[in-house]
Tab-separated table of C-alpha atoms in Angstrom:
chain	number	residue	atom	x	y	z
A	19	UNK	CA	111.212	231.041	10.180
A	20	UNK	CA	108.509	229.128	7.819
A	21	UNK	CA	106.050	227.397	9.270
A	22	UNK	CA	104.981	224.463	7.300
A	23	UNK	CA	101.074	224.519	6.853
A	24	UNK	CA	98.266	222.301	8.224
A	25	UNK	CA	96.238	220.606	6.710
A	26	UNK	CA	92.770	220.144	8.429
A	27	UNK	CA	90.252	217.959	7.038
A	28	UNK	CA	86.816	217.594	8.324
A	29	UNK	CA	84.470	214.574	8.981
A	30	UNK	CA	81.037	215.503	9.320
A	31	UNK	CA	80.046	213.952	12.642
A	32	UNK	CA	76.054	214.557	13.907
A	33	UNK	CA	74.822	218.084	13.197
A	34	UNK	CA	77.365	220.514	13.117
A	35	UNK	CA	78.003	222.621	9.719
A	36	UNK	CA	81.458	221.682	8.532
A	37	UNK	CA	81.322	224.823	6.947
A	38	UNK	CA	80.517	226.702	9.796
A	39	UNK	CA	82.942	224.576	11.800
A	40	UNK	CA	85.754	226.196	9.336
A	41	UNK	CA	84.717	229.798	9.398
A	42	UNK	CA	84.452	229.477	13.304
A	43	UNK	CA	88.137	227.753	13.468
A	44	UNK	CA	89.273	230.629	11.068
A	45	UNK	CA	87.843	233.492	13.451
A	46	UNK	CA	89.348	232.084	16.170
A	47	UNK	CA	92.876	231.218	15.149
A	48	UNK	CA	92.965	234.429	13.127
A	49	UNK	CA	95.882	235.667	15.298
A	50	UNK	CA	98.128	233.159	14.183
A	51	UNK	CA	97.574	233.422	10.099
A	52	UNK	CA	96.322	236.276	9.174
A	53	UNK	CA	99.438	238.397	7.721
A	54	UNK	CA	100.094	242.474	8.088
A	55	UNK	CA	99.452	244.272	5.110
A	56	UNK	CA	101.325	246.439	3.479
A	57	UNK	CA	100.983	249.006	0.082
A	58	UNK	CA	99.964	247.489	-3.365
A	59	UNK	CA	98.219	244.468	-2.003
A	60	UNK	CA	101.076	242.944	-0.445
A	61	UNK	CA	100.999	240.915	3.056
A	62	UNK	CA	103.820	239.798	5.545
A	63	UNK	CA	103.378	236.150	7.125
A	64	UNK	CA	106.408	236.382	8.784
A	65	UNK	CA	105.947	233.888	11.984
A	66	UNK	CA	102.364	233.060	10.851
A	67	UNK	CA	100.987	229.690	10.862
A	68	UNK	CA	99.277	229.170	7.240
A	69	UNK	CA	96.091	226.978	7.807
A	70	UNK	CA	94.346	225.126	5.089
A	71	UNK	CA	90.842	223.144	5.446
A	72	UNK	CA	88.446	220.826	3.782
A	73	UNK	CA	85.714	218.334	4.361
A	74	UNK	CA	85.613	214.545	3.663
A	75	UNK	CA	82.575	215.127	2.004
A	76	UNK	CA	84.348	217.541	-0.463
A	77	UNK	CA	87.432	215.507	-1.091
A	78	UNK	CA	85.060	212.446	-2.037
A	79	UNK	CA	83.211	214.605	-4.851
A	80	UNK	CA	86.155	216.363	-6.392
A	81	UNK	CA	89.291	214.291	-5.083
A	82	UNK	CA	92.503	215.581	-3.981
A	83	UNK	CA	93.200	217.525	-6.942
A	84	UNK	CA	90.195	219.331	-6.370
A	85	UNK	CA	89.204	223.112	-6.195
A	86	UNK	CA	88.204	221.936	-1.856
A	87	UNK	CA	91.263	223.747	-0.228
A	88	UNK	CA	90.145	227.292	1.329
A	89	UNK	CA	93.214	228.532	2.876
A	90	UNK	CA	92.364	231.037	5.654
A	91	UNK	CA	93.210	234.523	4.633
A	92	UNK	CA	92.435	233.805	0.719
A	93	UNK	CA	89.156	234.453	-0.563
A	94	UNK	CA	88.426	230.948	-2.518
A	95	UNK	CA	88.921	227.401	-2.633
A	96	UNK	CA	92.261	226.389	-4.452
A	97	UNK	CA	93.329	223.399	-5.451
A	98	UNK	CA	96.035	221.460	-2.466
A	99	UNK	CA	99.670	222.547	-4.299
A	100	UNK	CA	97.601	226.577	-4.947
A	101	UNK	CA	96.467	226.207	-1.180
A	102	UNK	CA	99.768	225.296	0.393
A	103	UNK	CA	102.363	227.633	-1.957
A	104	UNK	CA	103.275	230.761	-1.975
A	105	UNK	CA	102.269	232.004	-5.722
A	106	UNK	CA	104.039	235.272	-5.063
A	107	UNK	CA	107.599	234.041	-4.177
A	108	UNK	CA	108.582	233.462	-8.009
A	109	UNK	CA	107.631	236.409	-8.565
A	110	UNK	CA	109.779	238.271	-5.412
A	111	UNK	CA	112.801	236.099	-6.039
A	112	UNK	CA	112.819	237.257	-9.943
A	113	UNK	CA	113.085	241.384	-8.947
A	114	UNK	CA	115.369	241.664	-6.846
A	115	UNK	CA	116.386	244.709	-4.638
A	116	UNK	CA	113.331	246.184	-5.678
A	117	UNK	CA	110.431	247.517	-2.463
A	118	UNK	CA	107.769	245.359	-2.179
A	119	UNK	CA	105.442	247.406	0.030
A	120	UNK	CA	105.489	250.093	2.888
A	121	UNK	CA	103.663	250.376	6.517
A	122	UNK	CA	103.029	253.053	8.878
A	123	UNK	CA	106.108	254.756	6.985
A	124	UNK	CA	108.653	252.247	6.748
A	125	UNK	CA	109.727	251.016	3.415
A	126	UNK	CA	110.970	247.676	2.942
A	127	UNK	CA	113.152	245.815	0.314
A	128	UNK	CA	113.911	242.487	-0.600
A	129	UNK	CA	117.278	240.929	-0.073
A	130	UNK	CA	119.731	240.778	-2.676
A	131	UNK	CA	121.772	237.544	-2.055
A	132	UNK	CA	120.348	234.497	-1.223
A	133	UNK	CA	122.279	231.725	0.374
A	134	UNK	CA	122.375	228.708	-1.906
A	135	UNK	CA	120.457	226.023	-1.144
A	136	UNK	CA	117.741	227.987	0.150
A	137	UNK	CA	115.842	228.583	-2.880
């Protein structure tokens, strides 16, 4: 099952580093995001929590449709919709039945059918 993502945004209170603050959050909480990957650059999130993060400060200067998003486990800022979506699933829904990666021997595919409604 999905989970939706959060959304943390951060309000730089006395002298702590927001930016620090974020890359100490993301070390910590990296058991419940980061994704197992597989062959040809591909990850799994299944059960994973997808985290996203900015600062006040950022939102202010760019606004919400801003390049301020870092989602934890990608390596650059992204605007909110980049931040939140999963670029890749267009892309897995359009071949289908083909493998999309392979760990520690096991080969996976993708499922042919899916239920209406659900895409």
């Amino acid at each position: 099952m999905a989970h939706p993502t959060l959304l943390l945004v951060f309000n730089r209170i006395g002298p702590g580093d927001p930016g620090t603050v974020i890359a100490h959050l993301a070390k910590l909480t990296e058991g419940h995001w980061r994704g197992a990957a597989y062959e040809g650059d591909f990850h799994m999130y299944d059960g994973k929590l997808p985290i996203v993060a900015t600062g006040i400060k950022h939102l202010k200067e760019h606004g919400p449709a801003g390049a301020v998003f870092p989602r934890f486990s990608r390596p650059q800022n992204q605007m909110l919709l980049e931040a939140i979506g999963n670029p890749r699933r267009a892309v897995a829904r359009s071949v289908p039945n083909e493998g999309v990666g392979r760990q520690s021997g096991r080969s996976f595919s993708r499922v042919s059918h899916v239920p209406s409604g659900v895409r």
